Amino acid sequence: MGSAVADAHADHDHHGPEKGWRRWLYATNHKDIGTLYLVFALLMFFTGGAMAMVIRAELFMPGIQLVDPDLYNNLVTNHALIMIFGAVMPAAAGLANWMLPLMIGAPDMALPRMNNLSFWILPAAATMLLLSFVIPFFPGGGSQINTGWTIYPPLSVQVGMSIDFLIFAIHLLGISSVLASINIIVTIFNMRAPGMSLRQMPIFCWTWLVTAFLLILVVPVLAGAVTMLLFDRHFGTSFFNAAGGGDPVLFQHLFWFFGHPEVYILLLPSIGVLSHVIPAFSRKPLFGRPSMIGAMIAVASIGMVVWAHHQYTVGMSLGAVTYFMIGTILIS
């Protein structure tokens, strides 16, 4: 009876570890998934970088050189979105997947299958992003996505269906980020080696813990904003349409409530890397480690409440402008 059960288990496990393409498609090992993230980030980096090269070539001299203004704005929009959501964030997530379990003495991430899912959502999202770039070149594709990465209405309510692909891409990217963040938080809280307190945890793990909380707090706000944009575009609502009683500035508030913490989401993992690399190669321990961790938590917290310093020209009250000014100074 025992051997029959063992045979059934062996069949269930496809006779040992996956080989070839299956190893990557069904990956649950944190190192494999980390590698997938890093390779994906590199591909997106070259894609976004090619767009940057066209932008710089266009700006090399005054006047119009290579691309018409609409395509130029399209390149600017997609360059930003690809670099932020396709290159920098997946690269940081790849490092997190590779290093976190090793640094805290865990056998793997807490939720390996969810880890697989949060990666494989990314190629689908990247496809949507790139479709938003190419759709206008087909008959009936509508106007180009020329809004900049901030996708402000009223322009983003008016342009063609490329914005719809962008909204769908943002939803997918958000789901991926939130799943990965949950995984990181659960891993850090539940899977540290016996005897390793949070105070003793390496600083890279700290930067990712703070980053993961930031992502969970702000990504749903962006998802809400682009969903409201979708409804304004197709379902007759007026969240951001002044003619219907809405307010375009509402979108700016929602967008920057995500967009400002996003800056720290991009920055913190890099600070974590630097805080390991510099002490390692200078042979000196990191100075003021507890202050460093406290400062990161403080920056993340204050960073959540200074979003409107990206919109000083929209006509806020003097009191609001003063508050956002002082809050910004406190961060530095």
Tab-separated table of C-alpha atoms in Angstrom, residues 25-332:
chain	number	residue	atom	x	y	z
A	25	LEU	CA	6.983	28.090	-17.145
A	26	TYR	CA	6.138	26.214	-13.941
A	27	ALA	CA	8.976	27.726	-11.867
A	28	THR	CA	8.380	27.881	-8.120
A	29	ASN	CA	12.056	28.138	-7.106
A	30	HIS	CA	12.849	31.677	-5.955
A	31	LYS	CA	16.143	31.773	-7.879
A	32	ASP	CA	14.508	30.718	-11.154
A	33	ILE	CA	11.756	33.300	-10.725
A	34	GLY	CA	14.326	35.951	-9.776
A	35	THR	CA	16.213	35.142	-12.980
A	36	LEU	CA	13.002	35.394	-15.026
A	37	TYR	CA	12.325	38.840	-13.544
A	38	LEU	CA	15.871	40.018	-14.324
A	39	VAL	CA	15.798	38.745	-17.925
A	40	PHE	CA	12.363	40.331	-18.468
A	41	ALA	CA	13.635	43.622	-16.986
A	42	LEU	CA	16.654	43.550	-19.318
A	43	LEU	CA	14.445	43.046	-22.405
A	44	MET	CA	12.172	45.901	-21.340
A	45	PHE	CA	15.233	48.049	-20.574
A	46	PHE	CA	16.451	47.632	-24.159
A	47	THR	CA	12.933	48.326	-25.513
A	48	GLY	CA	12.505	51.486	-23.449
A	49	GLY	CA	16.127	52.427	-24.146
A	50	ALA	CA	15.571	52.189	-27.916
A	51	MET	CA	12.662	54.622	-27.511
A	52	ALA	CA	14.922	56.954	-25.505
A	53	MET	CA	17.504	56.865	-28.317
A	54	VAL	CA	14.851	57.971	-30.840
A	55	ILE	CA	13.750	60.761	-28.444
A	56	ARG	CA	17.351	62.009	-28.020
A	57	ALA	CA	18.003	61.794	-31.771
A	58	GLU	CA	14.871	63.886	-32.379
A	59	LEU	CA	16.017	66.480	-29.834
A	60	PHE	CA	19.556	66.603	-31.271
A	61	MET	CA	18.651	69.713	-33.300
A	62	PRO	CA	15.800	72.251	-33.260
A	63	GLY	CA	12.804	71.538	-35.479
A	64	ILE	CA	11.345	68.205	-36.594
A	65	GLN	CA	14.007	65.652	-37.624
A	66	LEU	CA	12.912	62.025	-37.520
A	67	VAL	CA	9.391	61.525	-36.136
A	68	ASP	CA	6.183	63.532	-36.268
A	69	PRO	CA	5.050	65.191	-32.990
A	70	ASP	CA	2.304	62.631	-32.285
A	71	LEU	CA	4.697	59.686	-32.602
A	72	TYR	CA	7.214	61.611	-30.485
A	73	ASN	CA	4.654	62.003	-27.700
A	74	ASN	CA	3.745	58.322	-28.086
A	75	LEU	CA	7.433	57.403	-27.645
A	76	VAL	CA	7.746	59.640	-24.575
A	77	THR	CA	4.668	58.045	-22.953
A	78	ASN	CA	5.662	54.453	-23.613
A	79	HIS	CA	9.333	55.030	-22.791
A	80	ALA	CA	8.382	56.184	-19.290
A	81	LEU	CA	5.863	53.407	-18.621
A	82	ILE	CA	8.153	50.669	-19.963
A	83	MET	CA	11.141	51.896	-17.940
A	84	ILE	CA	9.178	52.272	-14.681
A	85	PHE	CA	6.855	49.247	-14.809
A	86	GLY	CA	8.843	47.025	-17.180
A	87	ALA	CA	12.501	47.628	-16.301
A	88	VAL	CA	13.133	49.176	-12.862
A	89	MET	CA	10.365	47.520	-10.815
A	90	PRO	CA	10.849	43.982	-12.244
A	91	ALA	CA	14.641	44.332	-11.844
A	92	ALA	CA	14.176	45.196	-8.165
A	93	ALA	CA	11.671	42.339	-7.783
A	94	GLY	CA	14.170	39.974	-9.419
A	95	LEU	CA	16.839	40.966	-6.886
A	96	ALA	CA	14.280	40.579	-4.076
A	97	ASN	CA	13.354	37.064	-5.216
A	98	TRP	CA	16.971	36.028	-5.535
A	99	MET	CA	18.332	37.569	-2.340
A	100	LEU	CA	15.585	37.761	0.299
A	101	PRO	CA	15.339	34.036	1.137
A	102	LEU	CA	19.159	33.742	1.140
A	103	MET	CA	19.556	36.760	3.423
A	104	ILE	CA	16.980	35.724	6.024
A	105	GLY	CA	17.818	32.008	5.918
A	106	ALA	CA	14.524	30.870	4.375
A	107	PRO	CA	14.293	27.817	2.048
A	108	ASP	CA	12.220	29.785	-0.503
A	109	MET	CA	9.593	32.511	-0.700
A	110	ALA	CA	6.501	31.922	1.452
A	111	LEU	CA	4.090	31.544	-1.503
A	112	PRO	CA	6.000	29.976	-4.416
A	113	ARG	CA	3.031	29.386	-6.750
A	114	MET	CA	1.799	32.939	-6.284
A	115	ASN	CA	5.382	33.982	-6.998
A	116	ASN	CA	5.150	32.211	-10.359
A	117	LEU	CA	1.840	33.959	-11.111
A	118	SER	CA	3.082	37.416	-10.167
A	119	PHE	CA	5.901	37.024	-12.690
A	120	TRP	CA	3.858	35.565	-15.565
A	121	ILE	CA	1.315	38.391	-15.356
A	122	LEU	CA	4.163	40.717	-16.433
A	123	PRO	CA	4.676	39.495	-20.032
A	124	ALA	CA	0.902	39.838	-20.570
A	125	ALA	CA	1.037	43.398	-19.201
A	126	ALA	CA	4.075	44.217	-21.374
A	127	THR	CA	2.194	42.933	-24.422
A	128	MET	CA	-0.685	45.281	-23.584
A	129	LEU	CA	1.740	48.204	-23.159
A	130	LEU	CA	3.390	47.531	-26.515
A	131	LEU	CA	-0.022	47.101	-28.176
A	132	SER	CA	-0.943	50.575	-26.911
A	133	PHE	CA	2.102	51.752	-28.864
A	134	VAL	CA	1.409	49.977	-32.177
A	135	ILE	CA	-2.436	50.006	-32.366
A	136	PRO	CA	-2.634	53.567	-33.794
A	137	PHE	CA	-0.640	52.459	-36.850
A	138	PHE	CA	-3.426	50.090	-37.943
A	139	PRO	CA	-6.569	51.219	-39.814
A	140	GLY	CA	-9.203	52.376	-37.316
A	141	GLY	CA	-6.643	52.303	-34.493
A	142	GLY	CA	-7.469	55.831	-33.439
A	143	SER	CA	-5.046	58.573	-32.433
A	144	GLN	CA	-1.724	57.872	-30.748
A	145	ILE	CA	-1.234	57.592	-26.998
A	146	ASN	CA	0.266	61.048	-26.600
A	147	THR	CA	-0.629	61.888	-23.000
A	148	GLY	CA	2.728	61.388	-21.272
A	149	TRP	CA	3.043	58.738	-18.524
A	150	THR	CA	0.723	60.780	-16.276
A	151	ILE	CA	-2.243	60.101	-18.642
A	152	TYR	CA	-4.050	63.284	-17.538
A	153	PRO	CA	-7.630	63.888	-18.621
A	154	PRO	CA	-9.236	65.544	-20.528
A	155	LEU	CA	-6.768	64.439	-23.250
A	156	SER	CA	-6.727	60.812	-22.041
A	157	VAL	CA	-10.552	60.708	-22.235
A	158	GLN	CA	-10.461	61.847	-25.871
A	159	VAL	CA	-7.654	59.878	-27.582
A	160	GLY	CA	-8.108	56.497	-29.277
A	161	MET	CA	-8.326	52.958	-27.951
A	162	SER	CA	-4.584	52.770	-27.217
A	163	ILE	CA	-5.440	54.254	-23.778
A	164	ASP	CA	-7.748	51.283	-23.113
A	165	PHE	CA	-4.827	48.901	-23.649
A	166	LEU	CA	-2.747	51.066	-21.338
A	167	ILE	CA	-5.441	50.963	-18.618
A	168	PHE	CA	-5.619	47.163	-18.892
A	169	ALA	CA	-1.806	46.972	-18.730
A	170	ILE	CA	-1.771	49.099	-15.569
A	171	HIS	CA	-4.342	46.808	-13.944
A	172	LEU	CA	-2.208	43.746	-14.735
A	173	LEU	CA	0.988	45.429	-13.526
A	174	GLY	CA	-0.776	46.446	-10.315
A	175	ILE	CA	-2.015	42.913	-9.635
A	176	SER	CA	1.511	41.580	-10.196
A	177	SER	CA	3.040	44.175	-7.839
A	178	VAL	CA	0.516	43.587	-5.053
A	179	LEU	CA	0.896	39.778	-5.232
A	180	ALA	CA	4.691	40.056	-5.136
A	181	SER	CA	4.484	42.489	-2.195
A	182	ILE	CA	2.219	40.194	-0.165
A	183	ASN	CA	4.694	37.377	-0.818
A	184	ILE	CA	7.664	39.481	0.346
A	185	ILE	CA	5.929	40.673	3.544
A	186	VAL	CA	4.775	37.152	4.489
A	187	THR	CA	8.250	35.742	3.773
A	188	ILE	CA	10.005	38.367	5.923
A	189	PHE	CA	7.574	38.115	8.841
A	190	ASN	CA	7.173	34.328	8.897
A	191	MET	CA	10.325	32.737	7.486
A	192	ARG	CA	13.344	34.390	9.096
A	193	ALA	CA	15.934	31.972	10.484
A	194	PRO	CA	15.469	31.119	14.184
A	195	GLY	CA	17.115	33.853	16.254
A	196	MET	CA	17.035	36.529	13.526
A	197	SER	CA	14.953	39.446	14.823
A	198	LEU	CA	13.760	42.265	12.572
A	199	ARG	CA	16.458	44.453	14.151
A	200	GLN	CA	19.148	42.026	12.937
A	201	MET	CA	17.698	41.586	9.450
A	202	PRO	CA	19.932	42.753	6.545
A	203	ILE	CA	19.149	46.252	5.311
A	204	PHE	CA	18.204	45.125	1.776
A	205	CYS	CA	15.391	43.085	3.357
A	206	TRP	CA	14.317	46.182	5.287
A	207	THR	CA	14.183	48.301	2.116
A	208	TRP	CA	11.997	45.672	0.455
A	209	LEU	CA	9.726	45.356	3.473
A	210	VAL	CA	9.052	49.112	3.355
A	211	THR	CA	8.689	49.015	-0.452
A	212	ALA	CA	6.178	46.147	-0.307
A	213	PHE	CA	3.969	48.026	2.157
A	214	LEU	CA	4.131	51.144	-0.037
A	215	LEU	CA	3.068	49.142	-3.095
A	216	ILE	CA	0.079	47.599	-1.327
A	217	LEU	CA	-1.027	51.033	-0.096
A	218	VAL	CA	-0.746	53.032	-3.337
A	219	VAL	CA	-1.180	50.695	-6.337
A	220	PRO	CA	-4.948	50.194	-5.704
A	221	VAL	CA	-5.386	53.996	-5.829
A	222	LEU	CA	-3.883	54.104	-9.331
A	223	ALA	CA	-6.092	51.151	-10.308
A	224	GLY	CA	-9.129	53.106	-9.080
A	225	ALA	CA	-8.073	56.218	-10.997
A	226	VAL	CA	-7.602	54.422	-14.330
A	227	THR	CA	-10.861	52.511	-13.811
A	228	MET	CA	-12.676	55.842	-13.361
A	229	LEU	CA	-10.909	57.014	-16.539
A	230	LEU	CA	-12.174	53.911	-18.357
A	231	PHE	CA	-15.721	54.653	-17.166
A	232	ASP	CA	-15.445	58.269	-18.341
A	233	ARG	CA	-14.271	57.002	-21.733
A	234	HIS	CA	-16.911	54.333	-22.325
A	235	PHE	CA	-19.738	54.373	-19.794
A	236	GLY	CA	-20.894	57.985	-19.719
A	237	THR	CA	-19.613	58.919	-16.241
A	238	SER	CA	-18.082	62.330	-15.509
A	239	PHE	CA	-15.489	61.749	-12.794
A	240	PHE	CA	-12.952	63.904	-14.646
A	241	ASN	CA	-15.205	65.691	-17.141
A	242	ALA	CA	-15.870	69.294	-16.115
A	243	ALA	CA	-18.874	69.568	-18.471
A	244	GLY	CA	-20.592	66.786	-16.518
A	245	GLY	CA	-19.707	68.196	-13.098
A	246	GLY	CA	-16.440	66.287	-12.711
A	247	ASP	CA	-12.931	67.593	-12.101
A	248	PRO	CA	-9.756	66.772	-14.069
A	249	VAL	CA	-7.702	67.776	-11.001
A	250	LEU	CA	-9.272	64.847	-9.085
A	251	PHE	CA	-7.383	62.536	-11.452
A	252	GLN	CA	-4.149	64.386	-10.670
A	253	HIS	CA	-4.673	63.889	-6.937
A	254	LEU	CA	-5.386	60.166	-7.363
A	255	PHE	CA	-2.510	59.692	-9.815
A	256	TRP	CA	0.095	61.464	-7.679
A	257	PHE	CA	-1.072	59.757	-4.493
A	258	PHE	CA	0.295	56.727	-6.322
A	259	GLY	CA	2.977	58.543	-8.342
A	260	HIS	CA	4.888	60.128	-5.494
A	261	PRO	CA	5.298	56.992	-3.329
A	262	GLU	CA	6.183	55.228	-6.602
A	263	VAL	CA	9.367	57.325	-6.661
A	264	TYR	CA	10.334	55.774	-3.309
A	265	ILE	CA	9.241	52.320	-4.499
A	266	LEU	CA	11.821	52.687	-7.295
A	267	LEU	CA	14.448	54.220	-4.997
A	268	LEU	CA	14.352	52.108	-1.806
A	269	PRO	CA	15.524	48.738	-3.239
A	270	SER	CA	18.464	50.590	-4.854
A	271	ILE	CA	19.340	52.134	-1.481
A	272	GLY	CA	19.250	48.584	-0.085
A	273	VAL	CA	21.690	47.394	-2.744
A	274	LEU	CA	24.049	50.334	-2.116
A	275	SER	CA	23.870	49.761	1.637
A	276	HIS	CA	25.273	46.263	1.061
A	277	VAL	CA	27.696	46.862	-1.799
A	278	ILE	CA	29.477	49.898	-0.324
A	279	PRO	CA	30.118	48.353	3.166
A	280	ALA	CA	31.238	45.084	1.512
A	281	PHE	CA	33.820	46.683	-0.799
A	282	SER	CA	34.999	49.401	1.597
A	283	ARG	CA	35.410	46.769	4.354
A	284	LYS	CA	33.576	49.025	6.787
A	285	PRO	CA	30.234	48.340	8.510
A	286	LEU	CA	27.304	50.575	7.580
A	287	PHE	CA	27.331	53.658	9.801
A	288	GLY	CA	24.135	54.436	11.728
A	289	ARG	CA	22.165	51.365	10.673
A	290	PRO	CA	19.176	51.892	13.028
A	291	SER	CA	18.926	55.544	11.879
A	292	MET	CA	19.074	54.382	8.265
A	293	ILE	CA	16.153	51.984	8.804
A	294	GLY	CA	14.199	54.644	10.738
A	295	ALA	CA	14.887	57.196	8.001
A	296	MET	CA	13.587	54.839	5.303
A	297	ILE	CA	10.374	54.226	7.228
A	298	ALA	CA	10.012	57.990	7.825
A	299	VAL	CA	10.636	58.824	4.148
A	300	ALA	CA	8.041	56.238	3.081
A	301	SER	CA	5.503	57.546	5.597
A	302	ILE	CA	5.955	61.246	4.789
A	303	GLY	CA	6.176	60.348	1.086
A	304	MET	CA	2.563	59.161	1.308
A	305	VAL	CA	1.291	62.647	2.259
A	306	VAL	CA	3.193	65.061	-0.013
A	307	TRP	CA	1.719	63.993	-3.360
A	308	ALA	CA	0.350	67.422	-4.384
A	309	HIS	CA	3.814	68.973	-4.695
A	310	HIS	CA	3.524	67.589	-8.247
A	311	GLN	CA	0.603	69.930	-8.913
A	312	TYR	CA	1.403	73.341	-7.439
A	313	THR	CA	-0.141	75.072	-10.467
A	314	VAL	CA	-3.699	73.671	-10.235
A	315	GLY	CA	-5.056	76.377	-7.917
A	316	MET	CA	-4.887	74.845	-4.433
A	317	SER	CA	-5.391	77.122	-1.417
A	318	LEU	CA	-2.362	78.842	0.091
A	319	GLY	CA	-2.770	76.638	3.202
A	320	ALA	CA	-2.642	73.433	1.144
A	321	VAL	CA	0.363	74.628	-0.876
A	322	THR	CA	2.187	75.588	2.352
A	323	TYR	CA	1.463	72.180	3.907
A	324	PHE	CA	2.766	70.302	0.871
A	325	MET	CA	5.831	72.560	0.746
A	326	ILE	CA	6.755	71.972	4.406
A	327	GLY	CA	6.091	68.218	4.110
A	328	THR	CA	8.430	68.048	1.101
A	329	ILE	CA	11.173	69.907	2.984
A	330	LEU	CA	10.774	67.431	5.895
A	331	ILE	CA	11.505	64.502	3.574
A	332	SER	CA	14.869	65.906	2.481
